[in-house]
Coordinates of C-alpha atoms and ligand atoms in Angstrom, one line a residue:
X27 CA -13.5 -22.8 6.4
X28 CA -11.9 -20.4 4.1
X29 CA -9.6 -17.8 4.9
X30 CA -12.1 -14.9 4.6
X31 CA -14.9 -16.6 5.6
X32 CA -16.7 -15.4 8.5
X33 CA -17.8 -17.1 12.2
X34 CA -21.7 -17.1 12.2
X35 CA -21.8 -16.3 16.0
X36 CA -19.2 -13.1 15.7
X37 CA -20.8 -12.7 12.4
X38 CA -24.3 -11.4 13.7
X39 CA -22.3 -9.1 17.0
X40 CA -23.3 -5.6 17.1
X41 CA -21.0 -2.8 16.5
X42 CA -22.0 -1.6 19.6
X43 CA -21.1 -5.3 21.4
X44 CA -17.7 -5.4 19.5
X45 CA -16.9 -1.7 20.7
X46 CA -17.8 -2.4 24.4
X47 CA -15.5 -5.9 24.2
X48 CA -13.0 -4.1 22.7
X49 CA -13.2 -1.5 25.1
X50 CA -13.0 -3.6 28.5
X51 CA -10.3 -5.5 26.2
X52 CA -8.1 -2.3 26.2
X53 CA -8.7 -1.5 29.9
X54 CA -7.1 -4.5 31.1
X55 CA -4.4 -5.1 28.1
X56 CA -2.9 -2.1 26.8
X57 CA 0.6 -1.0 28.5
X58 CA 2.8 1.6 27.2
X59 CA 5.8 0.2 28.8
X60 CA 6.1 -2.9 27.1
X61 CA 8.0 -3.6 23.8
X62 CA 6.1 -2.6 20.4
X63 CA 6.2 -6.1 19.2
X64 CA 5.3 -7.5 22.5
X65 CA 2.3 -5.6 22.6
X66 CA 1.7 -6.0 18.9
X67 CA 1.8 -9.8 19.9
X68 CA -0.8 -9.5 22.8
X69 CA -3.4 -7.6 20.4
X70 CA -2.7 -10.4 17.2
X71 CA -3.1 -12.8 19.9
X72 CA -6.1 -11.4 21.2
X73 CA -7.6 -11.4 17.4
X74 CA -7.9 -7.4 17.4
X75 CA -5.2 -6.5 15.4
X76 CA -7.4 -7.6 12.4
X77 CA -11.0 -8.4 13.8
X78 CA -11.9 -9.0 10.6
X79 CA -9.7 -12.0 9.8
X80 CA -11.1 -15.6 10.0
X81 CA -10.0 -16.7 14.0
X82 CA -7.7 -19.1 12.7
X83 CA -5.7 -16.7 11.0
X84 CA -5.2 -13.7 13.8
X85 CA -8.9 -13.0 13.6
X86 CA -12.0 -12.8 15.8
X87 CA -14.0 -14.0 12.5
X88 CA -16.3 -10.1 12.6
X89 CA -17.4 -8.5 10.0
X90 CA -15.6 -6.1 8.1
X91 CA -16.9 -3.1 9.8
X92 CA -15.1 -4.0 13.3
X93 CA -11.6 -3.5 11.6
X94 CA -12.3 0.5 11.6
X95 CA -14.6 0.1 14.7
X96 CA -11.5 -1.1 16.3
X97 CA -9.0 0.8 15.2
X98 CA -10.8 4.1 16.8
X99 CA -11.0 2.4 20.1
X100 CA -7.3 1.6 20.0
X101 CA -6.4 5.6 18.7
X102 CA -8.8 7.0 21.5
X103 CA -6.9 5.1 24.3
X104 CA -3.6 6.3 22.7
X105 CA -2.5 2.7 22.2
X106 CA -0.6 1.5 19.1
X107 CA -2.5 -0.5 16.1
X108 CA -0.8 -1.9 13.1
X109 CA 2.5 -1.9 11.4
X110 CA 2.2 0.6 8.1
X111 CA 3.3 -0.6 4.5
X112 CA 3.4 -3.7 1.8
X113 CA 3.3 -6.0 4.6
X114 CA -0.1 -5.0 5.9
X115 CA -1.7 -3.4 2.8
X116 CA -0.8 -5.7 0.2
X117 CA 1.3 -9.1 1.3
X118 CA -1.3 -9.9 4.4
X119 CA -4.3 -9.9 2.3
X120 CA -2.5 -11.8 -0.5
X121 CA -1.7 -14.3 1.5
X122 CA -4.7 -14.3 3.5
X123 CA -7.0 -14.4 -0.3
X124 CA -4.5 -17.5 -1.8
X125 CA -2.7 -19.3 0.6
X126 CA -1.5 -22.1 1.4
X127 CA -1.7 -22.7 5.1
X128 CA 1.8 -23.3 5.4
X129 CA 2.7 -19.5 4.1
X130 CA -0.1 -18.2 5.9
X131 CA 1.2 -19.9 8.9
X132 CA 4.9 -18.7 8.4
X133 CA 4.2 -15.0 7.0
X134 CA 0.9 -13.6 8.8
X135 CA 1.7 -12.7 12.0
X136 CA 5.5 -11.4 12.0
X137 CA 3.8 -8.6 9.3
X138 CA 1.0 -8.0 11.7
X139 CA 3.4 -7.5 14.5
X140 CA 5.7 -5.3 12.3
X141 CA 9.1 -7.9 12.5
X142 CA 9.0 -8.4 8.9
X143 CA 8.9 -6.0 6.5
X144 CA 7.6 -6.5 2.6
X145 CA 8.1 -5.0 -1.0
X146 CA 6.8 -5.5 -4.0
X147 CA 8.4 -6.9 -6.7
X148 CA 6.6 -7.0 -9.8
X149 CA 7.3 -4.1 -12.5
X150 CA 10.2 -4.7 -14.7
X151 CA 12.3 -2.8 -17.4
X152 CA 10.7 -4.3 -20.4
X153 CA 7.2 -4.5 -18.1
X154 CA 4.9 -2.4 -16.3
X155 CA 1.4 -2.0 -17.8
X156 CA 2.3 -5.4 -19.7
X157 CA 3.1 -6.8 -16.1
X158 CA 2.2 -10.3 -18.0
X159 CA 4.6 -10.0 -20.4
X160 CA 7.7 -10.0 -17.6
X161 CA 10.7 -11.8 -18.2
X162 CA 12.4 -12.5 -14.5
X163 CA 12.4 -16.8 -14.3
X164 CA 12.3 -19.3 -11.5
X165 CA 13.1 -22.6 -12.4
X166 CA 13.1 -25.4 -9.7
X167 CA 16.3 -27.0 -8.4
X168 CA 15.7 -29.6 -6.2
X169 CA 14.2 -27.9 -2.7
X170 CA 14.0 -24.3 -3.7
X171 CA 13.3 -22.1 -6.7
X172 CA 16.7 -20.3 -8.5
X173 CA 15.3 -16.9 -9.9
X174 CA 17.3 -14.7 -12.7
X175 CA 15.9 -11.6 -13.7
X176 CA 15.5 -7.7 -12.8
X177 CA 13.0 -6.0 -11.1
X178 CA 12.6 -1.9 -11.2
X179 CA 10.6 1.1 -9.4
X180 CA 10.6 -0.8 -6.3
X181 CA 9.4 1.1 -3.1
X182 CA 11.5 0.0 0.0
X183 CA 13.5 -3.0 -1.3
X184 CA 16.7 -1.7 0.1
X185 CA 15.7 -3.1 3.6
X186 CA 12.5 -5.1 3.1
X187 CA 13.0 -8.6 4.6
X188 CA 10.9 -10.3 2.0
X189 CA 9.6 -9.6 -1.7
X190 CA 6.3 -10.5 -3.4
X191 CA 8.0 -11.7 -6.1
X192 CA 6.0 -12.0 -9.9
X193 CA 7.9 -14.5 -11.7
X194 CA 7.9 -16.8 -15.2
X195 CA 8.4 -20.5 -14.4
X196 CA 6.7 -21.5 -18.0
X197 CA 7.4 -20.2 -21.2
X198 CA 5.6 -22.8 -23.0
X199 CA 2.2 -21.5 -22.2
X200 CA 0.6 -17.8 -22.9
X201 CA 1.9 -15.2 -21.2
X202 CA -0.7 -14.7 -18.4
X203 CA -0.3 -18.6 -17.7
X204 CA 3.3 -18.9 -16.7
X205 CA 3.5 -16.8 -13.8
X206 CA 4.3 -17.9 -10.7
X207 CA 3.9 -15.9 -7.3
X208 CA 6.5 -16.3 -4.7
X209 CA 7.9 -14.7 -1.5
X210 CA 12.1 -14.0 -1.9
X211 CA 13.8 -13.9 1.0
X212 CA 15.7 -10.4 0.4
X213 CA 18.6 -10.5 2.3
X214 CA 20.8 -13.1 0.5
X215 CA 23.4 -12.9 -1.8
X216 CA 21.7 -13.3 -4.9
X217 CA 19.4 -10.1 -4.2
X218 CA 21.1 -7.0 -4.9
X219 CA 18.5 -3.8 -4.3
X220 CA 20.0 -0.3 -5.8
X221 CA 18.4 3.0 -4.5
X222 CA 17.3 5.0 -7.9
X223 CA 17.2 8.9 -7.8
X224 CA 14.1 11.3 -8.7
X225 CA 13.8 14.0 -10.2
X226 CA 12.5 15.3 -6.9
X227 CA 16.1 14.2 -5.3
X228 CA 14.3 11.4 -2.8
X229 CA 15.5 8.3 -3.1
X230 CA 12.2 5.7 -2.4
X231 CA 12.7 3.1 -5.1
X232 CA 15.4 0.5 -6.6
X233 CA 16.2 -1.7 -9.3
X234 CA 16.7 -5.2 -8.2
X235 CA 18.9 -7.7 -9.6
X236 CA 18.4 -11.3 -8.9
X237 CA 21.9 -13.7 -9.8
X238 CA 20.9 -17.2 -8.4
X239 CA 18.8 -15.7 -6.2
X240 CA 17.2 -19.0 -3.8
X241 CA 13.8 -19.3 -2.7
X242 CA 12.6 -22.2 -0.5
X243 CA 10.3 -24.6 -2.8
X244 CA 7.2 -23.6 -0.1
X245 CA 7.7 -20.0 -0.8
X246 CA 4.8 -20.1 -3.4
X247 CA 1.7 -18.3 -2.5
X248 CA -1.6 -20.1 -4.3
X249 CA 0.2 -23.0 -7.0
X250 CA 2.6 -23.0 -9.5
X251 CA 1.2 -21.1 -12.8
X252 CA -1.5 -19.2 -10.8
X253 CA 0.4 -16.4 -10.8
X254 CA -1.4 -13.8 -13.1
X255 CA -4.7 -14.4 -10.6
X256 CA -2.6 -13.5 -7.0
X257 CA -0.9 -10.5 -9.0
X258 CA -4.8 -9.2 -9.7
X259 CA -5.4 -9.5 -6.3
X260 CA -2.2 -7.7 -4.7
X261 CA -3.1 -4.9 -7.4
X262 CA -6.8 -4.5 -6.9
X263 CA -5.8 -3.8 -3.0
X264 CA -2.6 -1.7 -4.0
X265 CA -5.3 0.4 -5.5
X266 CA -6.5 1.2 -2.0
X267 CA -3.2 1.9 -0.6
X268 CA -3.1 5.3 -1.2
X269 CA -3.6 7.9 0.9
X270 CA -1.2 7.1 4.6
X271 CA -1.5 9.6 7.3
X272 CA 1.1 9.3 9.8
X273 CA -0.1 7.6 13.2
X274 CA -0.5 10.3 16.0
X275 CA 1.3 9.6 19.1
X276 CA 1.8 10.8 22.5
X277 CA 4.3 12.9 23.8
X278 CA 6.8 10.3 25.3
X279 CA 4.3 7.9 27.4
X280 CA 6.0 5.0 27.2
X281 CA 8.3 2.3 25.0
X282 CA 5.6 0.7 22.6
X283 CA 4.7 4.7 21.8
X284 CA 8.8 5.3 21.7
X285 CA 9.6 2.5 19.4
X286 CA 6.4 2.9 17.2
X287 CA 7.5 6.8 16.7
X288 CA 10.5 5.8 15.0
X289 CA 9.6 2.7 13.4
X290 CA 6.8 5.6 11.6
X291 CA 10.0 7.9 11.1
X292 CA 11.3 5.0 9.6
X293 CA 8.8 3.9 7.0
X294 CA 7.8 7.8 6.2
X295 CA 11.3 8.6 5.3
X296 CA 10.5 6.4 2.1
X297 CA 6.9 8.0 1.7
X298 CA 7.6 11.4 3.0
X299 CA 7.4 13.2 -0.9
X300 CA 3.9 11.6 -1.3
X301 CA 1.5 14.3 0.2
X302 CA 3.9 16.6 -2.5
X303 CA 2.9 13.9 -5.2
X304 CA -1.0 14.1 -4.5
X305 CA -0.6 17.6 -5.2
X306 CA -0.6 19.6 -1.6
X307 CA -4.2 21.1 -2.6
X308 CA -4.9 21.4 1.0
X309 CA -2.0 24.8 1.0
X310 CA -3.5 26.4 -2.4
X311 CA -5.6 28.5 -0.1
X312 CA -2.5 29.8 2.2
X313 CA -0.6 30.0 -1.4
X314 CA -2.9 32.2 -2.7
X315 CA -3.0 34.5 0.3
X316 CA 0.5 35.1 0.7
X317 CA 0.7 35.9 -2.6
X318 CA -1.9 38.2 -2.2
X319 CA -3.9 36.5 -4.5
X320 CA -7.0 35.5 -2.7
X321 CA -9.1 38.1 -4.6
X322 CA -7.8 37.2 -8.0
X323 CA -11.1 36.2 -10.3
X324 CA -8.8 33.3 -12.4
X325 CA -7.2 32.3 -9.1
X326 CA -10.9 31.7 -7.3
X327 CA -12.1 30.2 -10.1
X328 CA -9.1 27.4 -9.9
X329 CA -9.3 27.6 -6.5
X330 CA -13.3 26.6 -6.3
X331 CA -12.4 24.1 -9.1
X332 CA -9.6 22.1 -7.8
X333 CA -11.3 21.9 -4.2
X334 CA -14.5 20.8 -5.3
X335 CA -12.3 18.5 -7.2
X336 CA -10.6 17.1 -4.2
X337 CA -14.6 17.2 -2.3
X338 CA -15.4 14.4 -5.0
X339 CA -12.3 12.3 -4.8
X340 CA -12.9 12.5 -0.5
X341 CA -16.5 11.1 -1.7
X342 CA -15.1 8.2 -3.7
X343 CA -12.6 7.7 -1.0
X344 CA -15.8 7.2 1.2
X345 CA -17.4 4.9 -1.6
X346 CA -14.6 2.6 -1.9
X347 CA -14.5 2.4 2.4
X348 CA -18.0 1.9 3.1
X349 CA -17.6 -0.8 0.2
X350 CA -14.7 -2.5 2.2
X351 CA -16.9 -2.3 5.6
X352 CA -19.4 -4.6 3.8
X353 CA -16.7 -6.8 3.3
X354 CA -17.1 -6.5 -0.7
X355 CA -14.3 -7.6 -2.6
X356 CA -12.3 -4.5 -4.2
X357 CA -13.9 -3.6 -7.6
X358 CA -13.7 -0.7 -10.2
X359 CA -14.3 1.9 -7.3
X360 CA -10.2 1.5 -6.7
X361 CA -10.1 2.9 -10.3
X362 CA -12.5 5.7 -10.1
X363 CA -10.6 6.5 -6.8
X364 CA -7.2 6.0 -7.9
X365 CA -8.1 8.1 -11.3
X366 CA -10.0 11.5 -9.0
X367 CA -6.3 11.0 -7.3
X368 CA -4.2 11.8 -10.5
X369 CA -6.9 14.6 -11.6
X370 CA -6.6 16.2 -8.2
X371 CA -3.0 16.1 -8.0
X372 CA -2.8 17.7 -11.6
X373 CA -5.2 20.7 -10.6
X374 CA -3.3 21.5 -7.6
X375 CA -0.2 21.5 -9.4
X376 CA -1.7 23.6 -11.9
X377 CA -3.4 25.7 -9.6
X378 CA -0.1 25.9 -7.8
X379 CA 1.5 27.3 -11.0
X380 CA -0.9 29.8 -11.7
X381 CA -0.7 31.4 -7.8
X382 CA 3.5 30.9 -7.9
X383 CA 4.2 31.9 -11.1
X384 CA 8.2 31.3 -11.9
X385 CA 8.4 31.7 -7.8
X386 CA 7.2 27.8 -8.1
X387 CA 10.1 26.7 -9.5
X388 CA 12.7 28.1 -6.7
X389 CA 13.7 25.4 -4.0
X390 CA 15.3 26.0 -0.9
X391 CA 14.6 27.5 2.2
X392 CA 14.2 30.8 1.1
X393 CA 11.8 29.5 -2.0
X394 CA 7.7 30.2 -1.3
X395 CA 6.6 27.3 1.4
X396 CA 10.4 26.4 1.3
X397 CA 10.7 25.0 -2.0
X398 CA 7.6 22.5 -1.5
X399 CA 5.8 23.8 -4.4
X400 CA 8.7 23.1 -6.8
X401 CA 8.4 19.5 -5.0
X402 CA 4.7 19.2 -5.8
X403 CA 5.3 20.0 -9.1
X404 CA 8.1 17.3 -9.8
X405 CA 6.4 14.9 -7.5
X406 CA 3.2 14.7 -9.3
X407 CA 3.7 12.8 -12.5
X408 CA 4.0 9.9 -10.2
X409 CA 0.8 10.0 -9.0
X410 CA -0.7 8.9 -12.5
X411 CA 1.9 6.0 -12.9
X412 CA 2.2 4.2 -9.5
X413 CA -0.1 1.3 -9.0
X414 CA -1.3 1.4 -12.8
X415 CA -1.1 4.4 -14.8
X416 CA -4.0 6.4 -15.4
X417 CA -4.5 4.8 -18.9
X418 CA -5.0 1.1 -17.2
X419 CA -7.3 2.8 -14.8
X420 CA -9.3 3.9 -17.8
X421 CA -9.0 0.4 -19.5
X422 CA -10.4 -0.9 -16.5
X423 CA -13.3 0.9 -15.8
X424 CA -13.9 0.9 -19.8
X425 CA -14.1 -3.3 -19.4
X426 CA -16.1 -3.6 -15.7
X427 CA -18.2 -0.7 -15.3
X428 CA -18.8 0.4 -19.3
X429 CA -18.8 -2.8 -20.4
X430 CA -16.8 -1.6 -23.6
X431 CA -14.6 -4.0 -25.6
X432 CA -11.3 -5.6 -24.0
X433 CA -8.5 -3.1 -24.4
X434 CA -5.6 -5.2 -26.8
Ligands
LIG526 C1 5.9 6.2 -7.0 C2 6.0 4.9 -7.6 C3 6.1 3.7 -6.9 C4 6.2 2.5 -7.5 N1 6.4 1.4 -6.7 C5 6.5 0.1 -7.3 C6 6.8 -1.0 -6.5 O1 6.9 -0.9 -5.2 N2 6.9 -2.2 -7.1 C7 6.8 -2.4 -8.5 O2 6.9 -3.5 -8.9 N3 6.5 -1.3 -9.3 C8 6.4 0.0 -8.7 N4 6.2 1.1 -9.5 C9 6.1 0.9 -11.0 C10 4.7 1.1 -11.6 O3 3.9 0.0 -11.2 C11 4.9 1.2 -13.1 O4 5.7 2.3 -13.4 C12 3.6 1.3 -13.8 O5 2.9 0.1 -13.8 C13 3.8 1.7 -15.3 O6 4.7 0.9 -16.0 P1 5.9 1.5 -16.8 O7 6.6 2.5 -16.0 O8 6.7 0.3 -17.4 O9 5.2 2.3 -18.0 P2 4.6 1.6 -19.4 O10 3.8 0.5 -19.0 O11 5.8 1.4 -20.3 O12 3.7 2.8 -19.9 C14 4.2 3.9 -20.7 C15 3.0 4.7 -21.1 O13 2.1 3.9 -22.0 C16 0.8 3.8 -21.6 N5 0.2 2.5 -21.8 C17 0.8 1.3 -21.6 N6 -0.1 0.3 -21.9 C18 -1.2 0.9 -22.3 C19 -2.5 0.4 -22.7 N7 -2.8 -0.9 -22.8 N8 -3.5 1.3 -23.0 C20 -3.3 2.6 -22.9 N9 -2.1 3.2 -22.6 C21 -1.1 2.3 -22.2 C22 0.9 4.1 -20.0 O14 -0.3 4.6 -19.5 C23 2.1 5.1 -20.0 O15 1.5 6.4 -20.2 C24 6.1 2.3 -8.9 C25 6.0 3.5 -9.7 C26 5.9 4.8 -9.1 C27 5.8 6.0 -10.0

């Protein structure tokens, strides 16, 4: 049986079955008072953590529908669900999609409990929309990989425990064909992760230098050379990972709730400048009234425009998820989605400009909204480059859904 492959029994359960097992699951299971990661290990253990996944990986073997099915029923008895980040998002399902056992084995269920934590190491100096054309190298020594290169622009690899690492380990074959995909152990000497500095001041990426850096010779996810094919699919899912809203919790009811607070606090120091970088369209309505210019004809007019704007992308948003509760593969809607993102972030800044005037550029706590519109408006390039810039999006809904020529 494959990894993704469903179990034909749990395969034709009801949502209304799986809610009602999940349900009397909870009632007898979930306890505040014990660690995060020992309860995280009770519901991987139990296969709800990811219904979805094949039984043998952490699974129940359900359809894709039960993951979201699930996840309500866990947030309406207050009790925690899954870790945030690469580890979930975009190393699980990796791993899941390629293999080999043995990784799976070793990496799946320390990120479903949250004990490991992931980044991604793929974009390079000389390589970001040319991924393919990267220049880090692994060359085999024995039992383990040596890799010598430098990474850049990567999210959370001053503590991540592990790396998806995008390597050359051929450079007798075209480009696309002498990648290798690995997982690098991060804390080691040969790893050296430096924090880079925006021009919105946070601090949420590095450069990473690799000097002899050692990876066991199992660390390979899929084979040797596949590379350019486990990159696609890490990609087409980072295309999903946008949007995060922050877990709600209770008011102090208990250690997994305590420890899962600040492991959130944690992960959304790194992220906490992307609602600026999407634009913040949801205050242009506040903006404009404080500034006493909710009756303004050009203001309404932006107003309507980037809101109806933001309607569509939420639409697209509910494309692409209704597409993942059939359990389809991701496809071009991550594009369309990913793209409305970038032209809804734009507006809003714009938008945001026209309401604040040179008021938008003043920061600190005296500044309109206390400086967060001059953070939405250095925040928001970023929107159009992370995960593919808007330009590859275009490319690649050109190729699958136009059917134009191959971009060179
Ligand atoms: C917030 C954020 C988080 C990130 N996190 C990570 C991370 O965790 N890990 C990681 O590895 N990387 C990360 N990145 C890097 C990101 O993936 C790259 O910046 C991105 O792929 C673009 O590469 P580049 O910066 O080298 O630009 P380039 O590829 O050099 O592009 C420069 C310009 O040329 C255009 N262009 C390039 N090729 C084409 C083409 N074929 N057709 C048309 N136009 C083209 C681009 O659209 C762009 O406008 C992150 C970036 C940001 C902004």
């Amino acid at each position: 049986m494959s990894a993704s492959e469903t179990d034909p029994a749990a395969a034709s359960a009801s949502p209304e079955q799986v809610r009602l097992d999940v349900r009397r699951w909870l009632a007898e299971s979930w306890d505040a008072n014990l660690s995060l990661v020992e309860w995280r290990r009770r519901l991987v253990a139990a296969g709800w953590a990811v219904p979805s996944w094949d039984r043998r990986w952490h699974g129940r073997g359900l359809p894709a529908w039960a993951d979201e099915i699930v996840a309500a029923e866990l947030r309406a008895v207050g009790a925690v669900g899954l870790p945030m980040g690469v580890g979930p998002a975009l190393a699980a399902p990796t791993i899941l999609t390629h293999g080999p056992d043995s990784v799976r084995e070793r990496f799946l269920r320390p990120i479903l409990t949250g004990e490991e934590t992931w980044c991604q190491l793929f974009s390079e100096p000389g390589a970001g929309s040319d991924l393919a054309g990267l220049s880090t190298r692994a060359e085999l020594d024995g039992d383990h990989w040596v890799v010598n290169g430098q990474k850049v622009w990567n999210t959370s690899a001053h503590y991540a425990d592990f790396g998806l690492l995008l390597a050359r380990t051929n450079w007798d074959v075209p480009k696309h064909r002498g990648l290798t995909y690995f997982v690098l152990p991060m804390h080691q000497q040969g790893v050296e992760a430096r924090p880079l500095r925006q021009m919105n001041l946070h601090a949420s990426f590095n450069e990473v230098f690799m000097t002899d850096a050692e990876i066991p010779i199992g660390n390979v996810i899929d084979d040797v050379g596949s590379g350019w094919s486990v990159a696609l699919t890490t990609l087409a899912f980072e295309r999903r990972f946008g949007a995060m809203a922050r877990p709600r919790f209770a008011a102090s009811a208990g250690r997994a709730i305590d420890e899962a607070r600040t492991e959130a606090d944690h992960y959304f120091e790194t992220y906490k400048w992307y609602p600026q970088r999407a634009g913040r369209a949801d205050l242009l309505v506040d903006h404009a009234r404080s500034a006493g210019l909710d009756d303004d004809p050009n203001v309404r007019q932006e107003l309507a425009r980037t809101l109806s704007l933001q309607r569509v992308g939420e639409w697209t948003a509910e494309r692409a998820r209704a597409a993942r509760a059939l359990g389809r593969a991701p496809g071009a809607e991550g594009s369309i989605g990913k793209l409305a993102l970038s032209n809804v972030a734009r507006a809003a800044a714009r938008t945001h400009s026209l309401i604040g005037g040179a008021s938008g550029l003043l920061s600190g706590p005296q500044a309109p909204f206390g400086g967060m519109v001059a953070e939405v408006l250095v925040s928001v390039p970023a929107q159009s480059i992370a995960g593919g810039t808007d330009e590859i999006q275009r490319n690649i809904i050109g190729e699958k859904v136009l059917g134009l020529p191959r971009d060179r």
